[in-house]
Short mmCIF file of C-alpha atoms in Angstrom, two decimals:
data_model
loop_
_atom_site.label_atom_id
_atom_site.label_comp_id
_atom_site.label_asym_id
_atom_site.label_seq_id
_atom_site.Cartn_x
_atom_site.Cartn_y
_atom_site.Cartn_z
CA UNK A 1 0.00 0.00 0.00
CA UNK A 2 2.63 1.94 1.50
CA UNK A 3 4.48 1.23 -2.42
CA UNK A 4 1.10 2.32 -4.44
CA UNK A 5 1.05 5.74 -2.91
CA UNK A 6 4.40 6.56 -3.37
CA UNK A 7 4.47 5.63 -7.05
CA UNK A 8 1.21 7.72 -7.39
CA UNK A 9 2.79 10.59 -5.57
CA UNK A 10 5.73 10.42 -7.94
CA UNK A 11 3.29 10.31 -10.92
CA UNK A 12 1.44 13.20 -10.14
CA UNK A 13 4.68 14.94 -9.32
CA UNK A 14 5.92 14.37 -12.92
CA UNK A 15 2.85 15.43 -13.62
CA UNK A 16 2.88 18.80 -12.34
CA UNK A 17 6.64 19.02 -13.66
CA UNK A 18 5.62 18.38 -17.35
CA UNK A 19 2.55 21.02 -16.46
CA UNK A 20 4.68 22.92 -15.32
CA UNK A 21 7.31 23.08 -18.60
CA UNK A 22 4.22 23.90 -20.53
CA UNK A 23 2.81 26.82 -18.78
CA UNK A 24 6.66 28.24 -18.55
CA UNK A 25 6.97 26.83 -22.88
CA UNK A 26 3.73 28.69 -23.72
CA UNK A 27 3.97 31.77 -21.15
CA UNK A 28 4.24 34.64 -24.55
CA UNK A 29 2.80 32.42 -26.78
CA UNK A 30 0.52 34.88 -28.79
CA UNK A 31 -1.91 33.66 -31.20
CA UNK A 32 -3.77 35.42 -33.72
CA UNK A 33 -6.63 36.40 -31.40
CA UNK A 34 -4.18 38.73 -29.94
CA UNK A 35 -2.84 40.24 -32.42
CA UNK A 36 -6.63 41.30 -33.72
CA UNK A 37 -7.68 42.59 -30.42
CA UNK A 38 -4.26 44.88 -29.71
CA UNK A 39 -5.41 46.43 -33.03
CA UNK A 40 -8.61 46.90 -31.74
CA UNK A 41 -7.33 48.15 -28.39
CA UNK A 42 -5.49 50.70 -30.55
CA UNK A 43 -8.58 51.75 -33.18
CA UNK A 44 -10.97 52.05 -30.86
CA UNK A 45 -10.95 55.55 -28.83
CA UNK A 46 -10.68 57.12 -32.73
CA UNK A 47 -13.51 54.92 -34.48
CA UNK A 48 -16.76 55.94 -36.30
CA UNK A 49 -17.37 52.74 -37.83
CA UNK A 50 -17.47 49.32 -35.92
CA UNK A 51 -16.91 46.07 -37.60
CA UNK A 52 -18.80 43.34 -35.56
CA UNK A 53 -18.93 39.87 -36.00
CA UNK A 54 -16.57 36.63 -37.66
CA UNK A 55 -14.52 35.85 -39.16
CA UNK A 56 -16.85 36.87 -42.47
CA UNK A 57 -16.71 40.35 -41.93
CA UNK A 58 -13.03 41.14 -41.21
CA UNK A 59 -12.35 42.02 -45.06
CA UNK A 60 -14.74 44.81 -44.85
CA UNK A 61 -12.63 46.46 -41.75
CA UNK A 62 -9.44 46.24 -44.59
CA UNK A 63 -11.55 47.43 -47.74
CA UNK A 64 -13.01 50.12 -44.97
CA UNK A 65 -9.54 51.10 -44.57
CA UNK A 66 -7.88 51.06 -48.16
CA UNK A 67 -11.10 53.00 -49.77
CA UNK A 68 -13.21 55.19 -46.76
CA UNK A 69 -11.56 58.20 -44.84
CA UNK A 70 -13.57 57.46 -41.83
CA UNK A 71 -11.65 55.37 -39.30
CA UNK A 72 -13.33 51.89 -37.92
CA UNK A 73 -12.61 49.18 -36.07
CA UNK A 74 -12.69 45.39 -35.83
CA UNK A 75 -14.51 43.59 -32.93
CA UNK A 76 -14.23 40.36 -34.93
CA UNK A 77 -12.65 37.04 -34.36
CA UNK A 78 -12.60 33.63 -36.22
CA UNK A 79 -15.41 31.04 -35.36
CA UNK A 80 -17.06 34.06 -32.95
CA UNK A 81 -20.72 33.74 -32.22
CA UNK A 82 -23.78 35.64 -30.73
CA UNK A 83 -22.73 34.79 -27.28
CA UNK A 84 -19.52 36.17 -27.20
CA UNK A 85 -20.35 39.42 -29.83
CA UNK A 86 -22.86 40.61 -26.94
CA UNK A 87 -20.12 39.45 -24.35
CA UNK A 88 -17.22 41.77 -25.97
CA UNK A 89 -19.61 44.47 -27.10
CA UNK A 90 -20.74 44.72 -23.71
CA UNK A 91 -17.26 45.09 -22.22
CA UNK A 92 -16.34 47.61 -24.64
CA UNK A 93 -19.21 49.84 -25.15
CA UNK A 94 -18.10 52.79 -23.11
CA UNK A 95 -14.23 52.43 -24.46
CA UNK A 96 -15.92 53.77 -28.11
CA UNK A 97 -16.12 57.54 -27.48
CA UNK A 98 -16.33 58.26 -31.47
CA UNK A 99 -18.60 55.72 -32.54
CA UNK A 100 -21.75 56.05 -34.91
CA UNK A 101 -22.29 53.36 -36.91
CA UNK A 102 -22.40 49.07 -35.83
CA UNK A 103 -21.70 46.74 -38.86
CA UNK A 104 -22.89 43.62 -37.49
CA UNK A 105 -22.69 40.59 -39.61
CA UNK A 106 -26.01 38.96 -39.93
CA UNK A 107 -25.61 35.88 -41.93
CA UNK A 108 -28.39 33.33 -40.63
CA UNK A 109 -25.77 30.08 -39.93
CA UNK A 110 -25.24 32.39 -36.50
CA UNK A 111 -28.49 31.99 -35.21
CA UNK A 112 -27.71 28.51 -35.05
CA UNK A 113 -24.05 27.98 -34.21
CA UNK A 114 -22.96 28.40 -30.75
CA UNK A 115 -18.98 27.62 -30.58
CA UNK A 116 -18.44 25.74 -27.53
CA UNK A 117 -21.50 23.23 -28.57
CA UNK A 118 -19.95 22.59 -32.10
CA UNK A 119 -16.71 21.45 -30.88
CA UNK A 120 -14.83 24.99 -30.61
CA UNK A 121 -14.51 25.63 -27.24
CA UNK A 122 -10.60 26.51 -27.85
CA UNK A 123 -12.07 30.03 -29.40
CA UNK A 124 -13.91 30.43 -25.88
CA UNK A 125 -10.93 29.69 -23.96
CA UNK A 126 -9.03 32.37 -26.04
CA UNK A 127 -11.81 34.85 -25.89
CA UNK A 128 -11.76 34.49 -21.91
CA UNK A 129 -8.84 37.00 -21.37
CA UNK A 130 -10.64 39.99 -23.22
CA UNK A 131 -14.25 38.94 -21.59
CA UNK A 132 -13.77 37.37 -18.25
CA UNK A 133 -16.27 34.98 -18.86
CA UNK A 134 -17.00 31.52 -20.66
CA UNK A 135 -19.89 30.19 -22.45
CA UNK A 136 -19.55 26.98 -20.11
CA UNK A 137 -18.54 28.66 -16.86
CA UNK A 138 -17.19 25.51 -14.80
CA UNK A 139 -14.24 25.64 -12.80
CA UNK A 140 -12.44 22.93 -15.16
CA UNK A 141 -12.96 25.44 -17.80
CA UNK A 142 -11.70 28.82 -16.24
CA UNK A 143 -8.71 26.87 -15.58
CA UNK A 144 -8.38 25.65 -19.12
CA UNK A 145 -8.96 29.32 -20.27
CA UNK A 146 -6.18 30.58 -17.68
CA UNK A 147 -3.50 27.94 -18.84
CA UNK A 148 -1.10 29.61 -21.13
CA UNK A 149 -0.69 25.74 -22.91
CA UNK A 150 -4.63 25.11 -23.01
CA UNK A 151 -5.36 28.39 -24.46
CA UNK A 152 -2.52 28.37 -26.72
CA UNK A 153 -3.49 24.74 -28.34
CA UNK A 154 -7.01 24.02 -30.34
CA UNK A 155 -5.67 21.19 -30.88
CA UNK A 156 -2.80 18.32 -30.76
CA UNK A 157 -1.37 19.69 -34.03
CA UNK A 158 -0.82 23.36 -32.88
CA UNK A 159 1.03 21.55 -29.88
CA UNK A 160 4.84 22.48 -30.14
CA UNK A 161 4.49 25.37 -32.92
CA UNK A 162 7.31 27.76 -33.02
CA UNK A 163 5.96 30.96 -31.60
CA UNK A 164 3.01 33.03 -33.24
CA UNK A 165 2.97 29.77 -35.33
CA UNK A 166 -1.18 29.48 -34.81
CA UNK A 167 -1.31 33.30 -35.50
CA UNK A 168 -2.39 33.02 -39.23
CA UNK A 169 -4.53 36.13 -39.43
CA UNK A 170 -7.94 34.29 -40.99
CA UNK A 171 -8.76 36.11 -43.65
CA UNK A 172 -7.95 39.28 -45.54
CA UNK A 173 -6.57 37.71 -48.88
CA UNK A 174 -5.56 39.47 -51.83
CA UNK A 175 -5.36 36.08 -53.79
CA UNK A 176 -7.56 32.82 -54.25
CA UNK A 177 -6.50 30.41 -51.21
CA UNK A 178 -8.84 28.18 -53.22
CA UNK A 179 -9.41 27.26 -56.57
CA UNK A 180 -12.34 27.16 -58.20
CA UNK A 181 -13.03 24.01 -59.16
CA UNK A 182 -12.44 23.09 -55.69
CA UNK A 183 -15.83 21.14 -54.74
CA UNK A 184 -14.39 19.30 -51.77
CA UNK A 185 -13.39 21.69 -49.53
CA UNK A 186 -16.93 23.71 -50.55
CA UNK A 187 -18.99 20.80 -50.00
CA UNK A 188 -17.48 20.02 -46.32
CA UNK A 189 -17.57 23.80 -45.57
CA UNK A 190 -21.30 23.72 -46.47
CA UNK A 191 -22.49 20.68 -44.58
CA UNK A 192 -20.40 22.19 -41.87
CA UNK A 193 -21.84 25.84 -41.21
CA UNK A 194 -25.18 24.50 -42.00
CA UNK A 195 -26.03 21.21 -40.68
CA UNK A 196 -22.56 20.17 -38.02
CA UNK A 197 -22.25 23.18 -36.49
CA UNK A 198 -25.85 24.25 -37.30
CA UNK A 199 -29.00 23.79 -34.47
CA UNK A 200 -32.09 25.38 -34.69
CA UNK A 201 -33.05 24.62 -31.16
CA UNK A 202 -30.40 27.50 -30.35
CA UNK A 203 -32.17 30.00 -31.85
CA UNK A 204 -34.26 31.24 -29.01
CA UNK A 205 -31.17 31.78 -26.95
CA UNK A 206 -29.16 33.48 -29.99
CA UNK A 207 -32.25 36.14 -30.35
CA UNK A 208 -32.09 36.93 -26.69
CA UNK A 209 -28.11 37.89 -27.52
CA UNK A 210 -29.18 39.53 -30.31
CA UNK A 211 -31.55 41.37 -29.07
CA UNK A 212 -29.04 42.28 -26.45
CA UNK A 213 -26.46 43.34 -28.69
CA UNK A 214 -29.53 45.37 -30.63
CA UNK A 215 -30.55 47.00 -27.29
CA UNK A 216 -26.49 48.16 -26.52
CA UNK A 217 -26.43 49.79 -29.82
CA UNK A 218 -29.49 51.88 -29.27
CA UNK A 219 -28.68 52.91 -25.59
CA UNK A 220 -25.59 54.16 -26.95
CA UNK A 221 -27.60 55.90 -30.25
CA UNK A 222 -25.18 54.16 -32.73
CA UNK A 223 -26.54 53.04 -35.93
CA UNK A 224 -26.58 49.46 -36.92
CA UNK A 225 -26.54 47.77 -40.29
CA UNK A 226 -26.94 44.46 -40.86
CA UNK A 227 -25.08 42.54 -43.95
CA UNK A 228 -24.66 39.07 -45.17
CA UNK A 229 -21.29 38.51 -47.47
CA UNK A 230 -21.65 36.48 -50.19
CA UNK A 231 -20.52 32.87 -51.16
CA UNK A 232 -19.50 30.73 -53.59
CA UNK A 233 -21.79 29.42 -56.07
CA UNK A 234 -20.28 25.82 -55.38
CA UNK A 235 -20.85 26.52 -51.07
CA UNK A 236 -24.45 26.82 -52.00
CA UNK A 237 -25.36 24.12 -53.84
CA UNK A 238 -24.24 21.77 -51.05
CA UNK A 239 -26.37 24.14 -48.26
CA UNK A 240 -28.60 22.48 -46.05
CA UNK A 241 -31.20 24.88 -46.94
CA UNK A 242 -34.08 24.38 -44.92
CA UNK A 243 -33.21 25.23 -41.22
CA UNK A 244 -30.82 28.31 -43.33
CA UNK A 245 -34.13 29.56 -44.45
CA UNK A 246 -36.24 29.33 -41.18
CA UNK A 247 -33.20 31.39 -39.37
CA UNK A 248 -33.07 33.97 -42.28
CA UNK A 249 -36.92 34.79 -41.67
CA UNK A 250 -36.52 34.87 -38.37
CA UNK A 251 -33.35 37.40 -38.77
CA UNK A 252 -35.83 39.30 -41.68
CA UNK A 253 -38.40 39.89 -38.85
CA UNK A 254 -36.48 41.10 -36.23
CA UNK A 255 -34.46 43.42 -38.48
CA UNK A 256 -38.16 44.71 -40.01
CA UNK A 257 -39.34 45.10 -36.27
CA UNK A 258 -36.37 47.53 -35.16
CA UNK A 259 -36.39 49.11 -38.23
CA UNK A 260 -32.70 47.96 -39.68
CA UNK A 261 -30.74 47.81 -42.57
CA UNK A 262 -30.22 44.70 -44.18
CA UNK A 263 -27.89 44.30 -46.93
CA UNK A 264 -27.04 40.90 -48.96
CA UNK A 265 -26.31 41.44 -52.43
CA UNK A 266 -27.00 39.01 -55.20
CA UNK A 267 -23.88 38.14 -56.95
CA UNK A 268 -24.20 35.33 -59.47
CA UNK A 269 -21.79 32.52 -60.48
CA UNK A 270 -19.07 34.84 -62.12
CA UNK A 271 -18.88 36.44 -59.01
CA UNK A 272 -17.08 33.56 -57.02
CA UNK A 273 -13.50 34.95 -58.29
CA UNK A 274 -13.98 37.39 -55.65
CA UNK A 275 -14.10 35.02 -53.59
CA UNK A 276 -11.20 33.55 -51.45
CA UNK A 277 -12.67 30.19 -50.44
CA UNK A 278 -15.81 28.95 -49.77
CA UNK A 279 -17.52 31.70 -48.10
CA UNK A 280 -15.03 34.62 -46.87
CA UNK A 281 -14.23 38.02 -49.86
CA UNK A 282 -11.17 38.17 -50.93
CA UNK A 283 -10.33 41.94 -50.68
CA UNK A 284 -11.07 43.04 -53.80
CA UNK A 285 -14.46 41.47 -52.85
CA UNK A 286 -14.97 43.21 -49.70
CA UNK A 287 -14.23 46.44 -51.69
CA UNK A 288 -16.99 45.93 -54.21
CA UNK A 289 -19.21 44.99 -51.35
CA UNK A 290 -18.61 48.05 -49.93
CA UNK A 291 -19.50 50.28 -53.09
CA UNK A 292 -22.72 48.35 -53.43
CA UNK A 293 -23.63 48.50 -49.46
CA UNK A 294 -23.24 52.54 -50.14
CA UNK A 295 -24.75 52.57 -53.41
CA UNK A 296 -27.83 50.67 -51.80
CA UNK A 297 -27.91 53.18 -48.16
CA UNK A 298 -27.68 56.09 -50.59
CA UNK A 299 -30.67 54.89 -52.49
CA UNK A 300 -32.61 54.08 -50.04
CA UNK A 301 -32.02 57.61 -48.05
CA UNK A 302 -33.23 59.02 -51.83
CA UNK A 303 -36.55 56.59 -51.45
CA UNK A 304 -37.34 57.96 -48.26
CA UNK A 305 -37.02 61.53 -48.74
CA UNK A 306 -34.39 62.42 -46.36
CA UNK A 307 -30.61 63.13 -47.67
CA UNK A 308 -28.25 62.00 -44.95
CA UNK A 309 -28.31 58.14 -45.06
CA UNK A 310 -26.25 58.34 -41.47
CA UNK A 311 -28.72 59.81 -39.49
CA UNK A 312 -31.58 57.79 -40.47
CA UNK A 313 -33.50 54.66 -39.31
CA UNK A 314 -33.24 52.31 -42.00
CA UNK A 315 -35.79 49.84 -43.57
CA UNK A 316 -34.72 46.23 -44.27
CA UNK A 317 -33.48 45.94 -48.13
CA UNK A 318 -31.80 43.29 -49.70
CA UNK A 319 -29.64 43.47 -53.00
CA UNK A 320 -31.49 40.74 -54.69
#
């Protein structure tokens, strides 16, 4: 007996030696997370425009940049959801002296995708730092979220990276990062966002975070526009279109009810060269988006009789 606890004493004290190498291996480790939210940190006392979402609408905050004089900034992160856009917002609302306008991506896959459900709770752990809370708030998990190691590693691949080696910024691409004949990775991206990682029983919880996030922007008098990017031609055809459909009525409603912009523009099969992979713009893409998101605010200030499309409540509108 005497034997058995001394060799499980000496296990759990190589144990908390290995632990221990980690934590000390992985205590700078940055990932790319960190690098998104310093440049937030350092956008956001001087920004009119706010950029709020996933991973989806970060090439709008770098066509904002390259073509608008107005400054902005970028409250989005890879694989972010409802929960943690009205955690975030929340904790930075006050820090946003100059702001007057929420871009808040409002594709319907959100309503249904919660991160740490579908098998992403690595992006919670990371997002713990910058919101002090999690999604699943157990004590196993805080601790997970507090370990330099656990929060530096999704998974066993990212394991012994050289530093900043999981820091590929997701998305602004100048280039293709896939081809276009590429049905594979379009066809496992599709069943992904809209059937894997896709539950309609989590709608009523994502409108109450929503609504939430809704609710901040008014207190605050900021205008909020709603958009949905586009994707490829190839994405679609393999969408799980059904529960897509009930969440985009749902999102139609409650934009109609508040009185929001909605923007999705209706870009046909040549379009998908302006697109990077399956469903984020390339830049060039987010720069056209852009022009037509204007074009379409523009007209429908001219429709409603008033001639400052930023100080007005908008109507839903699509660009289909």
């Amino acid at each position: 007996m005497r034997r058995l606890i001394l060799e499980l004493f000496l296990l759990l004290a190589f144990m908390g030696v290995v632990y221990g190498l980690l934590e000390w291996r992985y205590r700078d480790y940055s990932i790319g997370l960190d690098g998104q939210y310093a440049q937030f940190r350092m956008e956001q006392t001087q920004a009119e425009v706010l950029f709020l979402g996933n991973s989806h609408i970060i090439p709008l905050k770098a066509a904002s940049d390259s073509m608008r004089k107005v400054r902005s900034a970028s409250l989005a992160f890879v694989g972010m959801d409802l929960f943690w856009t009205k955690v975030l917002l929340n904790r930075q609302q006050d820090a946003l002296p100059r702001l007057k306008e929420v871009v808040l991506y409002a594709d319907p896959e959100i309503l249904g995708y919660n991160q740490t459900l579908h098998g992403q709770a690595w992006i919670n752990r990371a997002l713990y730092r910058y919101g002090d809370t999690l999604y699943n708030d157990r004590l196993s998990d805080r601790w997970m979220a507090r370990s330099n190691f656990f929060r530096s590693n999704r998974d066993l691949s990212y394991l012994f990276r050289e530093r900043n080696g999981s820091a590929e910024l997701p998305i602004v691409r100048d280039r293709l990062s896939l081809p276009l004949d590429d049905t594979i990775a379009c066809k496992v991206r599709a069943i992904e966002n809209s059937r894997s990682r896709f539950d309609e029983r989590l709608f009523p919880e994502n409108l109450r975070y929503l609504n939430t996030i809704l609710d901040c922007c008014k207190q605050h008098g900021w205008q909020v526009t709603l958009v949905r990017t586009p994707k490829r031609s190839t994405f679609l055809r393999y969408f799980e279109h059904a529960g897509i459909e009930r969440a985009r009525l749902k999102l139609d409603s409650l934009a109609k009810a508040r009185g929001l912009f909605l923007f999705e523009p209706g870009w046909s099969v040549e379009d998908d060269r302006l697109i990077a992979d399956p469903d984020h713009l390339l830049l060039d893409g987010a720069k056209r988006f852009l022009e037509e998101l204007d074009s379409a605010k523009e007209h429908h200030a001219r429709e409603s009789g008033m001639g400052n499309p930023d100080s007005i409540s908008f109507s839903i509108t699509t660009g289909k």
